[in-house]
Amino acid sequence: MKHLIDPMDLSKEELDQIITLAQDIIEHREKYQDSQRYRKLATLFYEPSTRTRLSFTSAMMELGGNVLGFSDAKSSSVSKGETVQDTVRVVGCFADVIAMRHHIEGAQLYASEVSRVPIINAGDGSHSHPTQTLTDLLTIQRELGHIDGITIGFCGDLKFGRTVHSLIKALSRYKDIKVVLIAPDELKLPDYIKQDVCDKLGIQYKEVSTMEEVMPELDVLYMTRVQQERFLDLEEFDRVKDSFVLDCAKMALAKKEMAVLHPLPRVNEILTEVDADPRAAYFRQVENGKFVRMALITKLLEWKDDPAHDMPEGEEPVYDATLRCTNAKCICNNEHAPHKFRRSDSGTLRCWYCDSKIR
Ligand code: NCD
């Protein structure tokens, strides 16, 4: 069965099918308005969300389906100590597909190991956010008319920003992508993305320290919020929180057809004066998120019983009783998920669930 836990769970063909369907939904909304009648989506949100949860809800409503779930885990049996695996076993009796957001990394992957309905990862800690990635890809396609060949600048919190990690992974499915990383030292992109994604899958990248020096090269500028809730040291947050701010003076250096994306919520990294610039695509991006989730739900329900769309054959996990994942926010250290690992080409051992480097 097909789940969407990581952007690489989708082949290039499947990605194309979802983006194409989303575009058809935009053009012919009436054709789809009753297409998932009697189907149910459960939204299990263990972490705050406005856009993502409402976007899933409105996507399923526009398809004529129903939505159930919780937006505050305290009001569910989680507060009695129920595990995510038991919760999805139970919810799978009531719903045809589950969208889950969790502050614990790897929670959805662990849940998918026992689920009888497709699981959609709506964000796990600072790890992955594949449906935001689909939103971003549809937005780039609609704003620029193509994704192949773009130069994209990622600016802000590249360490904790899960939307950045997932989008870079998915861009490895496209041709001639150039990535520019703009972040303070404390918030640089994790090594596993640089090594296991950019180096291994052939994405060219460079790191720069100012926005001004790269603005004229960019086709897309992907701004992000500094993720206060993921900092263990709040003094460090205060030091870096205002590192990069986009204003009209910087926009004046950019190409006429550059697109500015932001997964939102914004704090102060894009001044409101930029909103009136036609290149500011972030509110259009929000609406694209609903259309692409309509397409994703439709495809996952269509693919559910088709072995051709099973999860990609992955590597076999490595078990070693002497090793443990050291990430306190990983599912292995929060529930009884086994400590298992994957070995990358360079020989590095990483946690199966959260990708933290073990050795
Ligand atoms: C992002 C997230 O939750 O990771 N927002 C979203 O889903 N649109 C980005 C963020 O919180 O900064």
PDB file of C-alpha atoms in Angstrom, residues 9 24 50 117 134 146 194 347:
ATOM      1  CA  ASP A   9       8.154   7.590  -1.564  1.00  0.00           C
ATOM      2  CA  ASP A  24      -6.883  19.515 -13.874  1.00  0.00           C
ATOM      3  CA  THR A  50      -3.521  26.218  10.737  1.00  0.00           C
ATOM      4  CA  VAL A 117      -5.105   2.646   5.433  1.00  0.00           C
ATOM      5  CA  LEU A 134       3.821  18.939  -3.321  1.00  0.00           C
ATOM      6  CA  HIS A 146       8.576  24.545 -15.364  1.00  0.00           C
ATOM      7  CA  LYS A 194      23.982  17.658   1.764  1.00  0.00           C
ATOM      8  CA  GLY A 347      29.164   3.776   5.097  1.00  0.00           C
TER       9      GLY A 347
END
